[in-house]
Backbone as ProteinMPNN parsed JSONL, in Angstrom:
{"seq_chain_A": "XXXXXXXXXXXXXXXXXXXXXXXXXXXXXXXXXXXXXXXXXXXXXXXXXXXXXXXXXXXXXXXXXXXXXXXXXXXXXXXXXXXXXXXXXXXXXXXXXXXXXXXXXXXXXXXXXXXXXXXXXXXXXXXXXXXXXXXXXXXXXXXXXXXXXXXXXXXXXXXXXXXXXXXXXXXXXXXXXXXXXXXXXXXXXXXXXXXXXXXXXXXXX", "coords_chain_A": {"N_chain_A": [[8.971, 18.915, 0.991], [7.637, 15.683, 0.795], [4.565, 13.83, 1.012], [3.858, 10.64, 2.21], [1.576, 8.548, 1.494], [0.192, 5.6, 2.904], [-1.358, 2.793, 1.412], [-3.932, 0.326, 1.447], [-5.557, -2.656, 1.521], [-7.432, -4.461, 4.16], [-8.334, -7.172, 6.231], [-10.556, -7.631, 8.751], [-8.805, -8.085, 10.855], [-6.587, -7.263, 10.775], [-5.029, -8.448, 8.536], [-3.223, -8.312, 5.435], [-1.783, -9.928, 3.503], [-1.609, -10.853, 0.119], [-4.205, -10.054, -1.114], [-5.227, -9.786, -3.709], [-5.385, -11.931, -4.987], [-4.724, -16.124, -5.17], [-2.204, -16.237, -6.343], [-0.715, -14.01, -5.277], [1.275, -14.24, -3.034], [1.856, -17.35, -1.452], [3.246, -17.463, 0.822], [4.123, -19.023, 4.19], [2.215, -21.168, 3.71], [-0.07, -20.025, 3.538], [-3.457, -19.702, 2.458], [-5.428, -18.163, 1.638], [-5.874, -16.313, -0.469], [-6.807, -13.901, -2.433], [-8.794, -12.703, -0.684], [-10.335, -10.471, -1.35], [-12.037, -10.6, -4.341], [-14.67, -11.074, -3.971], [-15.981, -9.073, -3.233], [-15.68, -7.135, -4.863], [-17.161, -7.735, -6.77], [-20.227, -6.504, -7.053], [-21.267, -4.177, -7.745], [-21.013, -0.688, -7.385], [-21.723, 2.485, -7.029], [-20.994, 4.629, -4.954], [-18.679, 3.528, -3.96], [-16.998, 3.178, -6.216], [-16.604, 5.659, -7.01], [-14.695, 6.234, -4.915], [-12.911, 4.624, -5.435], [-11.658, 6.23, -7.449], [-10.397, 8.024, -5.906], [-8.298, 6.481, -5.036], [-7.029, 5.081, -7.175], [-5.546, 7.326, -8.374], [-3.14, 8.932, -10.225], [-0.269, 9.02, -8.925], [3.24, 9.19, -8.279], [5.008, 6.01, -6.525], [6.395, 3.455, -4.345], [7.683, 0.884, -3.598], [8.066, -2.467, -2.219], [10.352, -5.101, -2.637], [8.975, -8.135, -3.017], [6.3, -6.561, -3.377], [7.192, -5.434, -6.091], [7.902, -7.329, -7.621], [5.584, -8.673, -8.228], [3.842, -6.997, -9.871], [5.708, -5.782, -11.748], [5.713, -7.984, -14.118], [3.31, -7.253, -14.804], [2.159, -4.833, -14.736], [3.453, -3.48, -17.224], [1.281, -4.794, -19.229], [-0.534, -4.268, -18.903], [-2.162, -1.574, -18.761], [-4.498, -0.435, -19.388], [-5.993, -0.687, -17.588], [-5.415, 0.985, -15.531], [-4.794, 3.549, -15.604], [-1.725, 5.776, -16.459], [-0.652, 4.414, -14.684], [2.255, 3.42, -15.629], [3.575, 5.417, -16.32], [4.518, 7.138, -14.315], [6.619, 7.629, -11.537], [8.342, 4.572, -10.175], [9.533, 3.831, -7.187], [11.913, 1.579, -5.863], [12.379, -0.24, -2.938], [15.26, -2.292, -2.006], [17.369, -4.874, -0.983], [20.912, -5.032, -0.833], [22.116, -7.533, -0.959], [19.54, -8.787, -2.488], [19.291, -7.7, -5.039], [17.391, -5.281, -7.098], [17.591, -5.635, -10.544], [17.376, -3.062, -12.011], [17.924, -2.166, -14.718], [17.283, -4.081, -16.375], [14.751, -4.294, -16.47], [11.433, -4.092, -18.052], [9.721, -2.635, -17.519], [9.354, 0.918, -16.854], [10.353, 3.965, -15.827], [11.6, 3.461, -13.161], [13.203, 3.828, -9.88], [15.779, 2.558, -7.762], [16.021, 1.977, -4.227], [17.905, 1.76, -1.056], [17.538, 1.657, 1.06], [16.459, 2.662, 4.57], [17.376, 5.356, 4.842], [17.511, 6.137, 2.305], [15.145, 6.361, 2.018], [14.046, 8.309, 3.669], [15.508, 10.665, 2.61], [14.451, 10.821, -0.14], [11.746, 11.408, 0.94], [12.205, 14.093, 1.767], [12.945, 15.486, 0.083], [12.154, 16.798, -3.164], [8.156, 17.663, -5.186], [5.658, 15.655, -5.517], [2.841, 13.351, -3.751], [3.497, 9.988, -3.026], [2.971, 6.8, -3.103], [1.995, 4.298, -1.804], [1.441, 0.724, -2.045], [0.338, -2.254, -0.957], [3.218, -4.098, -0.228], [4.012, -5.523, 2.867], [6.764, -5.873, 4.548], [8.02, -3.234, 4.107], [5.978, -1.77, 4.897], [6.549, -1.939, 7.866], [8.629, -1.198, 7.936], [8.366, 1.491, 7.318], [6.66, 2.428, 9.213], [8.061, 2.128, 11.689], [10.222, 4.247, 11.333], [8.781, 6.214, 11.262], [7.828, 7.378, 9.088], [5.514, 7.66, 7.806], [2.601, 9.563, 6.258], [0.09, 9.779, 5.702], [-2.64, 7.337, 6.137], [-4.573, 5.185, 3.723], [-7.1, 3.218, 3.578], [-9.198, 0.319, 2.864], [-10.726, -1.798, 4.631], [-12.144, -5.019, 4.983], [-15.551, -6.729, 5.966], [-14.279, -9.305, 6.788], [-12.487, -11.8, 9.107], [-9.199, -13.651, 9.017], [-7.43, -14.753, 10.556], [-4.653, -15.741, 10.683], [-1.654, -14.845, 8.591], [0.672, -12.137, 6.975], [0.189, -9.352, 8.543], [-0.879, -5.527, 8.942], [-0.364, -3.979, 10.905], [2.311, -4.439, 12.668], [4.841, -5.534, 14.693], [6.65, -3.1, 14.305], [5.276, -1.068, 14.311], [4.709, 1.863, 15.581], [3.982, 4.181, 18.328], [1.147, 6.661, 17.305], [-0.804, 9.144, 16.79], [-3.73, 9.845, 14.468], [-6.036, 11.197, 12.247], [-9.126, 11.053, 11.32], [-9.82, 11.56, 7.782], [-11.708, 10.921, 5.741], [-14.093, 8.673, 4.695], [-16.221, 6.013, 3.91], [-18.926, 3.77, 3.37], [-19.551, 0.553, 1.996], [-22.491, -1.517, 0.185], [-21.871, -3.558, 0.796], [-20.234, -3.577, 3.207], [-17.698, -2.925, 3.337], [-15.38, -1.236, 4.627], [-14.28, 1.98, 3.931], [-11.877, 4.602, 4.455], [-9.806, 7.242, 4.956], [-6.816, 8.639, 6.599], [-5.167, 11.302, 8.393], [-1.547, 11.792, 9.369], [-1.661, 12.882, 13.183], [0.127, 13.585, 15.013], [1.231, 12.995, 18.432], [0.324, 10.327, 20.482], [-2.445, 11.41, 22.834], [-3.128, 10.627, 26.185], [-5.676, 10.032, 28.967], [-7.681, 10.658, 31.583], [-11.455, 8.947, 31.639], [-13.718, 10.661, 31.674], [-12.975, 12.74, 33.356]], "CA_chain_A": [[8.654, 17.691, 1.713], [6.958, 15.159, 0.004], [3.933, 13.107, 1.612], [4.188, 9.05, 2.001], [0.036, 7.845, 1.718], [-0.178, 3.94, 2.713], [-2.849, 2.213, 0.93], [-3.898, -0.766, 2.024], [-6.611, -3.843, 1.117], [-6.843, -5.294, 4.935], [-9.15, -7.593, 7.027], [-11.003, -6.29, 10.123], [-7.6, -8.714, 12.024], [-5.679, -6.208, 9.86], [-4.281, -9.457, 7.284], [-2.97, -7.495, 4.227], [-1.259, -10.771, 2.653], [-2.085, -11.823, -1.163], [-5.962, -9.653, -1.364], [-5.598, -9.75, -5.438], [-5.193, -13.729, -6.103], [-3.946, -16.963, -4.923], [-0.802, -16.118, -6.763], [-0.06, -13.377, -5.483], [1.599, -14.881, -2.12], [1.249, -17.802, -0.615], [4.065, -17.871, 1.489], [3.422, -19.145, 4.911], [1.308, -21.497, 3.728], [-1.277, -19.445, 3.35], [-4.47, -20.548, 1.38], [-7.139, -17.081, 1.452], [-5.426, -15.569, -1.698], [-7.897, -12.993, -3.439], [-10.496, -12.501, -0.395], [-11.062, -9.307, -1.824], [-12.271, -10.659, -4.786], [-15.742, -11.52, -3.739], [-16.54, -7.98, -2.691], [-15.695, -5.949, -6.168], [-18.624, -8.465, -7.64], [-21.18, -6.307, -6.917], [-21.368, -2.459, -8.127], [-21.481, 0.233, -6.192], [-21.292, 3.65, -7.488], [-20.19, 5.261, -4.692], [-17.374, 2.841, -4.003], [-16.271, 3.534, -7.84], [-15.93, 6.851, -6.858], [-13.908, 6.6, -4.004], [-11.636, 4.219, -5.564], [-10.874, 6.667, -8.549], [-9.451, 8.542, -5.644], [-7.568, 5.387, -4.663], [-6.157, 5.251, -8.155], [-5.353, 8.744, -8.788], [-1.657, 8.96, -10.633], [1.298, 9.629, -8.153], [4.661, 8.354, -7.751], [4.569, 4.445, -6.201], [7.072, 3.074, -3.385], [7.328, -0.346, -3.503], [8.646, -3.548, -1.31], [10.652, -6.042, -3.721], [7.69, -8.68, -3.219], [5.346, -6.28, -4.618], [7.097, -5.581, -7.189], [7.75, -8.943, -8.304], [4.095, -9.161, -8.779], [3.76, -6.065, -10.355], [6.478, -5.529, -12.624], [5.666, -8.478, -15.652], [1.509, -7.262, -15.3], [1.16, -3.486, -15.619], [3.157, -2.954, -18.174], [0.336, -5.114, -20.268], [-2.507, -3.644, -18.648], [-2.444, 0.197, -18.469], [-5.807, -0.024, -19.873], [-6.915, -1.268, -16.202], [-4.91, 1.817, -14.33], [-4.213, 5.084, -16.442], [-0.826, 6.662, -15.501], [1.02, 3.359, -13.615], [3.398, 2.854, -16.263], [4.273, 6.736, -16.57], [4.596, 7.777, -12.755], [8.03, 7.239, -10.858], [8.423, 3.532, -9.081], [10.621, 4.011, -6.249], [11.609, 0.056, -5.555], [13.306, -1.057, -2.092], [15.621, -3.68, -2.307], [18.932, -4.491, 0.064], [22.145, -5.501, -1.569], [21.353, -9.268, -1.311], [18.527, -9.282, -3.469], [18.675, -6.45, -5.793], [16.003, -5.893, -8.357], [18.18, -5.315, -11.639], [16.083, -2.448, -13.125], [18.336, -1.87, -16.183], [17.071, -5.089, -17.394], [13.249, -4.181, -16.337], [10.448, -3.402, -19.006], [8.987, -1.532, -16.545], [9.728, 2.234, -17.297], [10.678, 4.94, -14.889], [11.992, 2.557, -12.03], [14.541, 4.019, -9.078], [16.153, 1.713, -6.815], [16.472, 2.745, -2.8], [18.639, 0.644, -0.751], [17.626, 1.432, 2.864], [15.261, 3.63, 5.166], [17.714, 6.459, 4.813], [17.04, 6.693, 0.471], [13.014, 6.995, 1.591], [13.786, 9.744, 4.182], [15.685, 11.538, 1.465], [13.655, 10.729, -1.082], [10.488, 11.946, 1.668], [12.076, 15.254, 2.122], [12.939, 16.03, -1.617], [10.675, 17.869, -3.953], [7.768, 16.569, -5.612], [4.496, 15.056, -5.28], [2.439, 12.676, -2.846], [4.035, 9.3, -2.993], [1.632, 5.791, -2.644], [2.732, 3.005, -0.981], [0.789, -0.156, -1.756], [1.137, -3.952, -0.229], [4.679, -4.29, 0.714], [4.214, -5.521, 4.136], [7.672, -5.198, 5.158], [8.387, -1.956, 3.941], [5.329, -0.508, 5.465], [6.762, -2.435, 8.752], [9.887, -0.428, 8.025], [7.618, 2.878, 7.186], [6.009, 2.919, 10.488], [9.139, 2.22, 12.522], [11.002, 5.173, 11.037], [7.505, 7.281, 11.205], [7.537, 8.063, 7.794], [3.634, 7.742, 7.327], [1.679, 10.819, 6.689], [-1.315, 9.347, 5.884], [-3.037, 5.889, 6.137], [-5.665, 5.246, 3.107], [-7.134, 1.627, 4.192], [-10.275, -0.38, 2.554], [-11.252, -3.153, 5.768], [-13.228, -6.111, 4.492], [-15.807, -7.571, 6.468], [-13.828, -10.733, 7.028], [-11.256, -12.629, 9.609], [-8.794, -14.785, 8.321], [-6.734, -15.516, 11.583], [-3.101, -15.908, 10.216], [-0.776, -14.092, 7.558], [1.17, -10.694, 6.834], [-0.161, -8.159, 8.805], [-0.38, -4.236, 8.464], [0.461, -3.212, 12.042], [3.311, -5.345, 13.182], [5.932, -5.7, 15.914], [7.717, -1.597, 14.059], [4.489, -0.135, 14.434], [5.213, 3.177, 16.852], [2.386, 4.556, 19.078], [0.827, 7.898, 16.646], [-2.327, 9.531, 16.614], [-4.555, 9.994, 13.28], [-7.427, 12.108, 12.303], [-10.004, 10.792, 9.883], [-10.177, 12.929, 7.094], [-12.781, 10.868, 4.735], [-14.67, 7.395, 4.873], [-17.583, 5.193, 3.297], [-18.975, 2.419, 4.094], [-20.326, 0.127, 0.87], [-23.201, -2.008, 0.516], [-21.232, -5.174, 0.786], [-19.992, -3.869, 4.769], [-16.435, -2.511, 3.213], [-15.176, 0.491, 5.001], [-13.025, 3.103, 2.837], [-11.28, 5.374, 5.53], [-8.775, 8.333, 5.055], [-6.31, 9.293, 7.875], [-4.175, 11.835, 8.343], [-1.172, 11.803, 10.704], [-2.068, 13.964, 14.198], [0.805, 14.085, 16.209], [1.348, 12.158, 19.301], [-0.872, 9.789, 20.919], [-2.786, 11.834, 23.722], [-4.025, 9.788, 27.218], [-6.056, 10.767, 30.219], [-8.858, 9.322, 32.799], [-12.137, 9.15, 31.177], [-14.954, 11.71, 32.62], [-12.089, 13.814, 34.609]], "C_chain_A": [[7.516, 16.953, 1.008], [6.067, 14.104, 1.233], [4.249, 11.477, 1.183], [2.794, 8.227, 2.802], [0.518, 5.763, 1.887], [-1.449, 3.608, 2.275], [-3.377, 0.965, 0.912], [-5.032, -1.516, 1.966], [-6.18, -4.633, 3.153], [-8.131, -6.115, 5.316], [-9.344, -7.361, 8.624], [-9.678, -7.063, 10.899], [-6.609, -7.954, 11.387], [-4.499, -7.305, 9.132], [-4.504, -8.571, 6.316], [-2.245, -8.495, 3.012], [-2.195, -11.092, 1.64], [-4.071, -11.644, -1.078], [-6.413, -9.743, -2.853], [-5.979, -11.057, -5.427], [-4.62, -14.616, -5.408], [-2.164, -17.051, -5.441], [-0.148, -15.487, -6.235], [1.14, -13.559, -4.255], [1.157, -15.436, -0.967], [2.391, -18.265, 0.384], [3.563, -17.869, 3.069], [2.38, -20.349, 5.186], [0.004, -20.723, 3.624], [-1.87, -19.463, 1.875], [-5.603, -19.396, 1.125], [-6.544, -16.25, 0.444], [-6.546, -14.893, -2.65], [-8.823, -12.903, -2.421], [-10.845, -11.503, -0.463], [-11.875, -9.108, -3.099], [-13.775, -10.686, -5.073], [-16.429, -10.322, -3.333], [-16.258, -6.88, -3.881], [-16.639, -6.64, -7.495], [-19.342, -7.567, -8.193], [-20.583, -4.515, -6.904], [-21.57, -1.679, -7.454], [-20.974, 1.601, -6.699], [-20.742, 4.605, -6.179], [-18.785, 4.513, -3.986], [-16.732, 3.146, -5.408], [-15.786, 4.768, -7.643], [-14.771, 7.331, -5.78], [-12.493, 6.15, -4.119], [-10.969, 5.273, -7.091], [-10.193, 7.882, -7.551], [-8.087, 7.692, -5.514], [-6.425, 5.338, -5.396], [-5.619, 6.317, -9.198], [-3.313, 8.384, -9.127], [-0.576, 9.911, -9.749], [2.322, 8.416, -8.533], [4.294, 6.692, -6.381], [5.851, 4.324, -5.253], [6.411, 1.471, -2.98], [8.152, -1.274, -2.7], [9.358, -4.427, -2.551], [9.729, -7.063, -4.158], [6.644, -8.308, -4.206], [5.557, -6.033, -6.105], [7.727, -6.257, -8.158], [6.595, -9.188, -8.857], [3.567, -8.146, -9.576], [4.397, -5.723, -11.671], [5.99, -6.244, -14.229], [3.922, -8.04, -15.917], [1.409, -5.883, -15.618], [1.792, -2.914, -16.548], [2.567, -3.358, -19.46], [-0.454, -4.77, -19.744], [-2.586, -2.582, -18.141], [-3.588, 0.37, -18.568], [-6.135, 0.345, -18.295], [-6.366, 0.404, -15.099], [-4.178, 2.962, -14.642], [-3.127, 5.378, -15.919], [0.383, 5.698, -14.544], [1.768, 3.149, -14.147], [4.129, 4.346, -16.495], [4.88, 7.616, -15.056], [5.732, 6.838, -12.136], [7.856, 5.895, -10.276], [9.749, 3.506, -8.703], [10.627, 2.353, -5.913], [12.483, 0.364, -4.572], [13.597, -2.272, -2.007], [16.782, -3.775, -2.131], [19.913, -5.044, -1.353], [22.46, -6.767, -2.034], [20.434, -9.419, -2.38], [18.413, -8.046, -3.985], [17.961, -6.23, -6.655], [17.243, -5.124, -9.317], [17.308, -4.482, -12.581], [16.488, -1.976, -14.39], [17.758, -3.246, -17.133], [15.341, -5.234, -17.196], [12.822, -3.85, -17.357], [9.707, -2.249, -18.429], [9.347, -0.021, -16.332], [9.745, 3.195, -15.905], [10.821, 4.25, -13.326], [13.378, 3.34, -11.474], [14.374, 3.329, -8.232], [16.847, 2.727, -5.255], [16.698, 0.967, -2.09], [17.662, 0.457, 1.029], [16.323, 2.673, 3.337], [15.811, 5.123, 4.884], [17.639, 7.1, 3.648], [15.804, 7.225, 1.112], [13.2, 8.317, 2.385], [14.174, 10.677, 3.384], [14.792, 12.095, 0.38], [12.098, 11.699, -0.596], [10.584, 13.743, 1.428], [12.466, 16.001, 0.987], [11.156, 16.955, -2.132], [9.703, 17.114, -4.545], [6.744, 16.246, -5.556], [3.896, 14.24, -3.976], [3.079, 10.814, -3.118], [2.699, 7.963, -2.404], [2.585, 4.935, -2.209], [1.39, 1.837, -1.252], [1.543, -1.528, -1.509], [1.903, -3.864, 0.12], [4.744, -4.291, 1.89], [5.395, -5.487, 4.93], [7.679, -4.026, 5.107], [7.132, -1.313, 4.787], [5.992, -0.932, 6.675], [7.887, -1.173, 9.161], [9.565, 1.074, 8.284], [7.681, 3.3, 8.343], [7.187, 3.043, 11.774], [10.086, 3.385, 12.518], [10.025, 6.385, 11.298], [7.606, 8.061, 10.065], [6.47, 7.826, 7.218], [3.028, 8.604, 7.777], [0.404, 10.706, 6.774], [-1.575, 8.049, 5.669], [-4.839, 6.181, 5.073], [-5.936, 3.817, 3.22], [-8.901, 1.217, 3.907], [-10.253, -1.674, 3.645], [-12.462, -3.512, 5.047], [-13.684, -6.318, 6.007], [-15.421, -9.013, 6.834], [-12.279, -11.041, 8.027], [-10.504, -13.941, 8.985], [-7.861, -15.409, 9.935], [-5.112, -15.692, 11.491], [-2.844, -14.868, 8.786], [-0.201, -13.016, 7.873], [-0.071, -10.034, 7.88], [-0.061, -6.408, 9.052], [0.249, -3.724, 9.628], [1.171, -4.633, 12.369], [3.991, -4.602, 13.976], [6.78, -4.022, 15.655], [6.673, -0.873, 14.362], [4.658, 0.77, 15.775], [4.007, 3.441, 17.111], [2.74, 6.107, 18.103], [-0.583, 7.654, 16.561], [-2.627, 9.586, 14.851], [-5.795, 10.455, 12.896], [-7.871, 11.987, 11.206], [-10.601, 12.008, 8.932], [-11.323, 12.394, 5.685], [-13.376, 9.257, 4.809], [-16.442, 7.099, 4.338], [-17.403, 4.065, 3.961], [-19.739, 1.812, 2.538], [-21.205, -0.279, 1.838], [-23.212, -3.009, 1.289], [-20.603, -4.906, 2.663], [-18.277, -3.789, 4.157], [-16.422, -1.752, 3.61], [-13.865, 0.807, 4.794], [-12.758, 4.06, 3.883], [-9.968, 6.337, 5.291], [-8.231, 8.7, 6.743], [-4.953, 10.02, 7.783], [-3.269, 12.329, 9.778], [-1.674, 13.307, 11.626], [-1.361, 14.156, 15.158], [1.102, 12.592, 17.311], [0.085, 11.357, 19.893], [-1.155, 10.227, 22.598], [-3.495, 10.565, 24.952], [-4.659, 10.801, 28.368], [-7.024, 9.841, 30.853], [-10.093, 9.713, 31.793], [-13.263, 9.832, 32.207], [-13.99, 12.626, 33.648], [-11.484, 14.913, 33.249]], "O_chain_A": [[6.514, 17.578, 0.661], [6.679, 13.644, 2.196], [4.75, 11.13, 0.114], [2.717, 7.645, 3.884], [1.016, 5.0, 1.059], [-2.49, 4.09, 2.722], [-3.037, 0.458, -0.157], [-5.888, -0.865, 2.566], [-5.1, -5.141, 3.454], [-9.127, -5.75, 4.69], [-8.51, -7.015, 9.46], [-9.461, -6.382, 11.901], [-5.494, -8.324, 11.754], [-3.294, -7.054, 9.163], [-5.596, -8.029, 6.148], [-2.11, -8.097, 1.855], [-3.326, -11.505, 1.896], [-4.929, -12.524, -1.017], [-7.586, -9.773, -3.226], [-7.071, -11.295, -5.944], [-3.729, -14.088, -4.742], [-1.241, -17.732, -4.993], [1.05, -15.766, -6.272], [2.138, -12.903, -4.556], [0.561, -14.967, 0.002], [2.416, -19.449, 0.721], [2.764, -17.0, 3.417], [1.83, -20.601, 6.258], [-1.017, -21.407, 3.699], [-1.363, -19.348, 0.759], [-6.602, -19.679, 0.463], [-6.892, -15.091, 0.668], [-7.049, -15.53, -3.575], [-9.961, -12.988, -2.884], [-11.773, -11.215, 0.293], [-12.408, -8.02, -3.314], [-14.194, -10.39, -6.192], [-17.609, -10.51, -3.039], [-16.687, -5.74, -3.704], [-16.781, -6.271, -8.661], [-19.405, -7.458, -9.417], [-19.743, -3.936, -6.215], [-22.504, -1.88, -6.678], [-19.756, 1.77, -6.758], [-19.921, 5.443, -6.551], [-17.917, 5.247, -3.513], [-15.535, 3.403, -5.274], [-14.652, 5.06, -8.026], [-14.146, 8.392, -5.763], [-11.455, 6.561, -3.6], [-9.911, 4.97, -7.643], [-9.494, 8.714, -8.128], [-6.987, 8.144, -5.83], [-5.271, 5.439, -4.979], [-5.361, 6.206, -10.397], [-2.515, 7.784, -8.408], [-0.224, 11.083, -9.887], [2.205, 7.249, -8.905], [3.361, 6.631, -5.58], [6.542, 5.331, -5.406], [5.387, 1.046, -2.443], [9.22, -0.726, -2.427], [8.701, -4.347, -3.589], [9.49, -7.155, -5.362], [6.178, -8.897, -5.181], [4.775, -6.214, -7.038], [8.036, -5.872, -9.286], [6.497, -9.854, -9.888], [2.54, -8.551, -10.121], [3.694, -5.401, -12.63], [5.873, -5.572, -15.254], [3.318, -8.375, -16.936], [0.73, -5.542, -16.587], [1.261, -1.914, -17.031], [2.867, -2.837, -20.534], [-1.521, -5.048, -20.291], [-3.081, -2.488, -17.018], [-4.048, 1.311, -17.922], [-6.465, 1.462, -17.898], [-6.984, 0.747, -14.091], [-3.141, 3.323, -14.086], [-3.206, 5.336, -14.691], [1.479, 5.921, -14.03], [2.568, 2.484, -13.489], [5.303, 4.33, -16.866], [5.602, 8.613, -15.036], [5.76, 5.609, -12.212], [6.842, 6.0, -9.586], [10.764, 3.292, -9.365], [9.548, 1.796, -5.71], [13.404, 1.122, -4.875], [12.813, -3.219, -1.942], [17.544, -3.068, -2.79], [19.577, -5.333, -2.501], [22.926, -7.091, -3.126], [20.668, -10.3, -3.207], [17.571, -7.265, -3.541], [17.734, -7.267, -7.278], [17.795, -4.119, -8.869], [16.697, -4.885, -13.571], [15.684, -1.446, -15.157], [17.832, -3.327, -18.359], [14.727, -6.167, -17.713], [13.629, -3.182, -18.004], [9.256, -1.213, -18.918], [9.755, 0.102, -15.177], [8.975, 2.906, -14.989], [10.075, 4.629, -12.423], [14.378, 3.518, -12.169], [13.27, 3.165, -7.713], [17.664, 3.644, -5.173], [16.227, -0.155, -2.276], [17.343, -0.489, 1.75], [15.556, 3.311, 2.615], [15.01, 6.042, 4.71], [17.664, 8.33, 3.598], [15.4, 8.358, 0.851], [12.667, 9.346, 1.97], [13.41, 11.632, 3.247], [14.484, 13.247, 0.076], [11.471, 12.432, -1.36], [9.674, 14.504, 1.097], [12.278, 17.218, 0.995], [10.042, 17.35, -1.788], [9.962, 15.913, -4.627], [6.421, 17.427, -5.436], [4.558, 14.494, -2.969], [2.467, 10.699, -4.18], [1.808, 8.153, -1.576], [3.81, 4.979, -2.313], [0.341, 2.086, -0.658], [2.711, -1.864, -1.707], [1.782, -3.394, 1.251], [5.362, -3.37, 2.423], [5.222, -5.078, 6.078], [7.313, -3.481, 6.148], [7.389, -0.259, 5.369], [6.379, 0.186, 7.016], [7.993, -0.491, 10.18], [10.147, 1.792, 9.097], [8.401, 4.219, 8.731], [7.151, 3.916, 12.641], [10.746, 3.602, 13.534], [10.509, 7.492, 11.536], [7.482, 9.286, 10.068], [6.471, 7.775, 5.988], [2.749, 8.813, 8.958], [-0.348, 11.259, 7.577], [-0.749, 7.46, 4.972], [-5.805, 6.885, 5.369], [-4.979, 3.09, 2.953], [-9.773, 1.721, 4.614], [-9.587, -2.628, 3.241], [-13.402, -2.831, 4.638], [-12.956, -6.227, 6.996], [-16.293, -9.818, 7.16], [-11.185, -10.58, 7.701], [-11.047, -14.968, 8.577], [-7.821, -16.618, 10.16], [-4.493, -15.759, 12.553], [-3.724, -14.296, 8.143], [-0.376, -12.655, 9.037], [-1.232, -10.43, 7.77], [1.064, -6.049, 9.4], [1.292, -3.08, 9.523], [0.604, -5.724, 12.313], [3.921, -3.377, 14.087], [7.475, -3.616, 16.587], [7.015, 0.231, 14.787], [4.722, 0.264, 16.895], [3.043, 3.108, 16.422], [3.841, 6.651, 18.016], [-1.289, 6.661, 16.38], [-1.702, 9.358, 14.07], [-6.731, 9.863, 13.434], [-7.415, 12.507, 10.188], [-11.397, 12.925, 9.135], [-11.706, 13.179, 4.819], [-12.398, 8.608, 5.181], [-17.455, 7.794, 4.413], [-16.541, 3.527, 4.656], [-20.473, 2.608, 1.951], [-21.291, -0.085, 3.05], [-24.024, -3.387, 2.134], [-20.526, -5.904, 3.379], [-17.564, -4.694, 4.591], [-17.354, -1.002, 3.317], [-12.797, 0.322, 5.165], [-13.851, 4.426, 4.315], [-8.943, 5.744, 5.627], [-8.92, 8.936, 7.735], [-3.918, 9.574, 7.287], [-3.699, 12.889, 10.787], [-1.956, 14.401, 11.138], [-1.775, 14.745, 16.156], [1.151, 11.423, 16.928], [-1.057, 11.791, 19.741], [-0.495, 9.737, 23.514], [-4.287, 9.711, 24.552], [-4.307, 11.953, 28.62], [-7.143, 8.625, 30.702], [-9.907, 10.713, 31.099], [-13.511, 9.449, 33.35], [-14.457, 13.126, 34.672], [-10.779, 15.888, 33.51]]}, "name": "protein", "num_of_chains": 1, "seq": "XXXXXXXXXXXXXXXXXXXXXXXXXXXXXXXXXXXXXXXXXXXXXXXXXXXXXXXXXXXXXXXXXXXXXXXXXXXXXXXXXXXXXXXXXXXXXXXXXXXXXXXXXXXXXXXXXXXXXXXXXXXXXXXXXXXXXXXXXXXXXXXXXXXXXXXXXXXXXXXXXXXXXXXXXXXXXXXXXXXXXXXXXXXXXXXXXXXXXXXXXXXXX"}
């Protein structure tokens, strides 16, 4: 059984749309493209260290979106991310819009059609599996409950509109913090690992 980490750039309204760049989508109209940019200014050694867990080399699971934006950049800039051009990318992508990966540059690319490839794919052999951006697909993730763990950097900032990480599939599940920082800048780095069901009761009884 293979784990399926989400990793996630969000704002404290949990907006996950277009945190790299104005490019990276502005669909929607939406105009706050890169507000994560303004917060990797400023140095912070133990943020450096937390993100070289961040970018530790596994296997990738991607949304077609992301890796539209992905596909023509890392394989010119490995420098920036050791290991992303050698580690499996699992792409989802329906029958309508298929990504044609025989004609990709992009090296070690498998195509999954539906939720029932990732559960396969989940319960195969294998490694820990990342999941970044692809706000559908995590939409899809959480609806199927195929998220073992949630790895999630929250900016200090509201934007009010866009993508967001919990949406309308998100299922009620518990989670048990298994690691977190806080920078200088008022970013908080947070590990969670799933815990089962979500427990209720009266408070003080």
């Amino acid at each position: 059984m293979r784990k399926i980490i989400l990793q996630e750039f969000i704002t404290l309204d949990g907006v996950m749309q277009a945190p790299g760049g104005p490019e990276e989508d502005a669909s929607s109209d939406f105009n706050y493209g890169g507000w994560v940019a303004p917060y990797f200014a400023e140095a912070d050694e133990a943020a450096d260290e937390f993100m070289k867990k961040w970018m530790a080399s596994t296997d990738i699971l991607l949304g077609r979106k992301t890796f539209d934006i992905w596909e023509p950049f890392w394989p010119k800039h490995a420098e920036m991310w050791p290991g992303i051009n050698d580690v499996t990318k699992y792409v989802t992508s329906t029958t309508k819009n298929r990504v044609d990966i025989e004609k990709s540059d992009w090296k070690n690319l498998v195509l999954l059609k539906n939720a029932d490839d990732i559960k396969k794919l989940k319960a195969g052999r294998g490694g820990d599996i990342k999941v970044h951006g692809s706000s559908n697909l995590a939409q899809t993730l959480f609806k199927h409950d195929l998220v073992d763990e949630l790895c999630l950097m929250t900016f200090p900032i509201t934007l009010g509109f866009g993508k967001r990480l919990f949406g309308e599939g998100t299922i009620s599940a518990a989670f048990k913090l298994t690691d977190s920082l806080i920078t200088k800048n008022g970013v908080i780095l947070t590990y969670y690992m799933r815990a089962g069901e979500v427990k209720t009761g009266t408070v003080g009884v």
